[in-house]
Amino acid sequence: MADVRTLLNASTVDNIRAVFGNAVSRELIEVGCDDQKLAFNLKGFISNANYSVKKCIFLLFINHRLVESSALKKAIETVYAAYLPKNTHPFLYLSLEIAAHNVDVNVHPTKHEVHFLHEDSIIESVQKHIEGKLLGSNSSRTYFTQTLLPGPSVSSSDVVKPGPSSGSGSSDKLYAHQMVRTDCRAQKLDAFLQPVGRPAPGSKAEVSDTLESEETSGIPTSDQPCDTDMEEMSDKELVAAFEEEPETDTHRDSTPPADPPAKYGCV
């Protein structure tokens, strides 16, 4: 363990600065109270709301002896919970002077942890005093700034932005991670969206609509003549068309057909 050396005429704040650093010493608040009824005197320094550490630093001296008091530590950290960020803790240096016959040093074998008479009342009084100090110091936060170093002032109009050059230098090279992958053959979303009330091409609904339109319009669906064409043909033309058909082998083997009727047509 390294030796700690302090000056002979150094104050308590100077000793804290020498041991714990300058960041703690400039964020300290002096506390002190004297209660004749409970017969105790409190002096010390606590950190304000601007300072916080990951682990609580609690230095407690009772009658000029370094001891521990878990109840007092817990009570003070409860006050700081409303001011510090979550999972952060304060720096505390307290010195209590209590009548020697009110202190019980036989709590721990090493006599490092002690209890004292009227412990709950004294802890409550210390807690209220520290809370009042924090309320007064939290009216404004302190921010440390650094002055601008002397030098030529540069305005925004003097800054020249590099423009695109016509040459194909190394600075104009376009890398693969800067490109956007595109494909002209890629389909668009419009190809998958059909207008309302219009069936998709090739679907059953479109085929049924086509058949219904052909039936209503009177367009024949096959090459055979319809009834209207047969009505327009005369009887002689029908007989001539019938005789022009080639005779098949079945007609040659069988008996000749009967005489055609006098008229053909649709009734």
XYZ file of C-alpha atoms in Angstrom:
267
model
C 0.000 0.000 0.000
C 1.381 3.393 -0.999
C 2.089 5.976 1.670
C -0.170 9.031 1.792
C 1.496 12.291 2.650
C -0.273 15.563 3.359
C 0.891 18.999 4.312
C 0.956 20.003 7.962
C -1.318 23.019 7.565
C -3.534 21.487 4.841
C -7.312 21.683 5.196
C -9.752 18.808 4.888
C -10.569 19.767 1.281
C -6.863 19.803 0.427
C -6.441 16.331 1.848
C -9.452 15.058 -0.135
C -7.973 16.603 -3.280
C -4.628 14.920 -2.640
C -6.160 11.479 -2.107
C -9.250 11.393 -4.352
C -8.412 13.953 -7.017
C -9.415 17.406 -8.117
C -12.717 16.261 -9.691
C -14.142 15.442 -6.271
C -12.778 18.417 -4.378
C -14.418 21.025 -6.618
C -17.884 19.422 -6.226
C -18.000 19.333 -2.413
C -20.578 20.918 -0.132
C -19.753 21.652 3.478
C -22.221 20.313 6.050
C -22.412 20.806 9.790
C -24.997 20.694 12.551
C -25.043 20.623 16.338
C -27.856 19.070 18.379
C -27.699 19.600 22.143
C -30.719 17.386 22.783
C -29.209 14.310 21.115
C -25.687 15.323 22.176
C -23.898 15.054 18.834
C -21.950 17.350 16.533
C -21.607 16.801 12.752
C -19.000 18.212 10.383
C -18.017 17.087 6.931
C -18.167 17.441 3.163
C -20.528 15.748 0.697
C -20.642 15.800 -3.101
C -23.364 17.746 -4.884
C -25.685 16.540 -7.636
C -23.043 17.194 -10.343
C -20.748 14.408 -9.125
C -21.422 10.674 -9.065
C -19.363 7.472 -9.042
C -20.105 3.799 -9.638
C -19.340 2.868 -6.014
C -20.189 4.871 -2.933
C -17.234 6.409 -1.082
C -18.276 6.834 2.552
C -15.721 8.031 5.090
C -17.186 8.130 8.585
C -15.268 9.252 11.648
C -16.859 8.941 15.084
C -14.846 10.624 17.799
C -11.908 10.895 15.335
C -11.888 7.142 14.673
C -12.581 5.651 11.234
C -15.599 3.336 11.559
C -18.571 2.101 9.548
C -22.315 2.483 10.022
C -24.471 0.639 7.480
C -27.681 2.273 8.734
C -26.328 5.812 8.296
C -24.895 4.981 4.859
C -28.200 3.549 3.636
C -30.159 6.569 4.907
C -27.912 9.060 3.115
C -27.940 7.090 -0.166
C -31.741 7.171 -0.052
C -31.577 10.968 -0.151
C -29.166 10.969 -3.112
C -31.372 8.547 -5.109
C -33.604 11.495 -6.090
C -30.682 13.546 -7.478
C -28.188 11.136 -9.067
C -28.617 8.889 -12.106
C -29.522 5.266 -11.606
C -26.753 2.961 -10.279
C -24.533 5.902 -9.277
C -23.457 6.962 -5.783
C -22.068 10.033 -3.979
C -18.872 10.887 -2.118
C -19.352 11.359 1.642
C -16.956 12.507 4.344
C -18.573 12.891 7.776
C -17.145 13.407 11.238
C -19.433 12.780 14.219
C -18.621 13.671 17.788
C -20.785 11.757 20.270
C -20.381 11.239 23.984
C -18.085 8.283 24.515
C -20.487 6.519 26.923
C -23.171 6.568 24.153
C -21.055 4.634 21.627
C -21.098 0.842 21.521
C -17.862 -0.473 20.013
C -18.466 -4.153 20.769
C -20.539 -4.838 17.662
C -17.733 -6.209 15.476
C -14.643 -8.209 16.566
C -12.370 -5.686 14.899
C -14.393 -2.811 16.398
C -14.681 -1.398 12.867
C -18.496 -1.128 12.947
C -20.183 0.655 15.832
C -23.629 1.531 17.133
C -24.535 4.452 19.350
C -27.340 5.570 21.619
C -30.350 7.252 19.963
C -29.069 5.970 16.620
C -32.383 6.309 14.753
C -32.954 9.876 15.919
C -29.403 10.962 15.076
C -29.561 9.332 11.612
C -32.880 11.054 10.897
C -31.451 14.416 11.924
C -28.351 13.937 9.725
C -30.533 12.826 6.823
C -32.726 15.934 6.994
C -29.702 18.218 7.199
C -28.051 16.655 4.131
C -31.322 16.790 2.175
C -31.638 20.504 2.920
C -28.104 21.138 1.685
C -28.772 19.256 -1.568
C -31.987 21.192 -2.183
C -30.126 24.471 -1.863
C -27.246 23.426 -4.096
C -29.426 21.974 -6.869
C -30.847 25.336 -7.941
C -28.258 25.536 -10.715
C -25.736 23.191 -12.260
C -22.111 24.137 -12.879
C -20.546 23.601 -16.294
C -16.859 24.041 -17.033
C -15.921 25.511 -20.402
C -12.637 26.097 -22.169
C -11.782 29.356 -23.872
C -11.057 29.296 -27.588
C -7.373 29.323 -28.401
C -6.122 32.420 -30.261
C -5.808 31.983 -34.002
C -7.175 33.102 -37.370
C -10.943 33.035 -37.548
C -12.380 31.001 -40.402
C -15.903 31.742 -41.577
C -18.196 29.269 -43.270
C -18.006 31.198 -46.565
C -14.222 30.684 -46.736
C -14.537 26.903 -46.661
C -14.344 25.518 -50.219
C -16.239 22.300 -50.743
C -14.662 19.857 -53.216
C -16.791 19.552 -56.371
C -17.029 16.688 -58.864
C -13.964 16.585 -61.129
C -14.061 15.571 -64.768
C -10.988 13.376 -64.575
C -11.119 9.741 -63.555
C -8.789 9.963 -60.577
C -8.582 7.718 -57.569
C -10.801 10.110 -55.562
C -13.652 9.692 -58.082
C -13.558 5.906 -57.988
C -16.899 4.363 -57.077
C -16.546 1.335 -54.850
C -18.873 -1.654 -54.734
C -20.341 -0.777 -51.317
C -21.336 2.657 -52.685
C -23.333 1.260 -55.616
C -27.041 0.458 -55.695
C -27.991 -2.855 -57.292
C -30.651 -2.411 -60.009
C -32.044 -4.637 -62.792
C -34.111 -3.389 -65.729
C -35.765 -6.801 -66.023
C -37.045 -6.713 -62.500
C -40.817 -6.590 -62.287
C -42.596 -3.725 -60.668
C -45.267 -3.941 -58.045
C -47.861 -2.761 -60.587
C -47.621 -6.125 -62.355
C -49.023 -7.867 -59.282
C -51.861 -5.389 -58.756
C -55.033 -5.611 -60.909
C -57.685 -2.905 -61.221
C -60.818 -3.350 -59.177
C -63.486 -5.393 -61.045
C -61.093 -6.673 -63.749
C -60.076 -10.375 -63.589
C -56.496 -11.434 -64.068
C -55.520 -12.567 -67.612
C -56.093 -16.294 -68.205
C -58.303 -16.781 -65.174
C -61.594 -18.698 -65.176
C -63.572 -15.529 -64.657
C -62.145 -13.993 -67.846
C -62.883 -17.151 -69.925
C -66.491 -17.270 -68.714
C -66.943 -13.573 -69.507
C -65.608 -14.137 -73.038
C -68.035 -16.987 -73.689
C -70.979 -14.969 -72.422
C -70.025 -12.016 -74.636
C -69.817 -14.258 -77.710
C -73.231 -15.766 -77.017
C -74.873 -12.377 -76.577
C -73.199 -10.836 -79.646
C -74.267 -13.688 -81.965
C -70.735 -14.570 -83.135
C -70.485 -18.329 -83.896
C -67.978 -20.321 -81.912
C -67.383 -22.951 -84.679
C -67.138 -23.153 -88.490
C -70.558 -24.768 -88.960
C -73.252 -22.541 -90.506
C -75.892 -21.137 -88.249
C -79.665 -21.053 -88.775
C -79.644 -17.580 -90.299
C -77.315 -18.671 -93.148
C -79.485 -21.688 -93.954
C -82.617 -19.564 -94.208
C -80.993 -17.280 -96.780
C -80.032 -20.229 -99.066
C -82.652 -21.407 -101.583
C -83.831 -24.973 -102.009
C -81.811 -25.543 -105.180
C -78.613 -24.330 -103.568
C -79.131 -26.687 -100.666
C -79.637 -29.687 -102.986
C -76.566 -28.746 -105.008
C -74.460 -28.429 -101.886
C -75.652 -31.808 -100.689
C -74.883 -33.536 -104.039
C -71.384 -32.017 -104.231
C -70.267 -33.823 -101.052
C -67.921 -36.784 -101.946
C -69.307 -40.244 -101.500
C -67.559 -42.345 -98.904
C -66.940 -46.103 -98.995
C -69.928 -46.667 -96.789
C -72.208 -45.083 -99.450
C -70.814 -47.356 -102.178
C -71.359 -50.566 -100.266
C -74.794 -49.687 -99.001
C -77.984 -49.058 -100.917
C -78.368 -45.710 -102.664
C -79.873 -43.008 -100.484
C -83.477 -42.053 -100.813
C -84.583 -39.061 -102.784
C -83.991 -35.829 -100.966
C -87.023 -34.063 -99.604
C -88.507 -31.180 -101.444
C -87.328 -28.521 -99.044
C -84.490 -28.052 -96.530
C -84.388 -25.468 -93.954
C -85.110 -24.565 -90.393
C -88.619 -24.239 -89.049
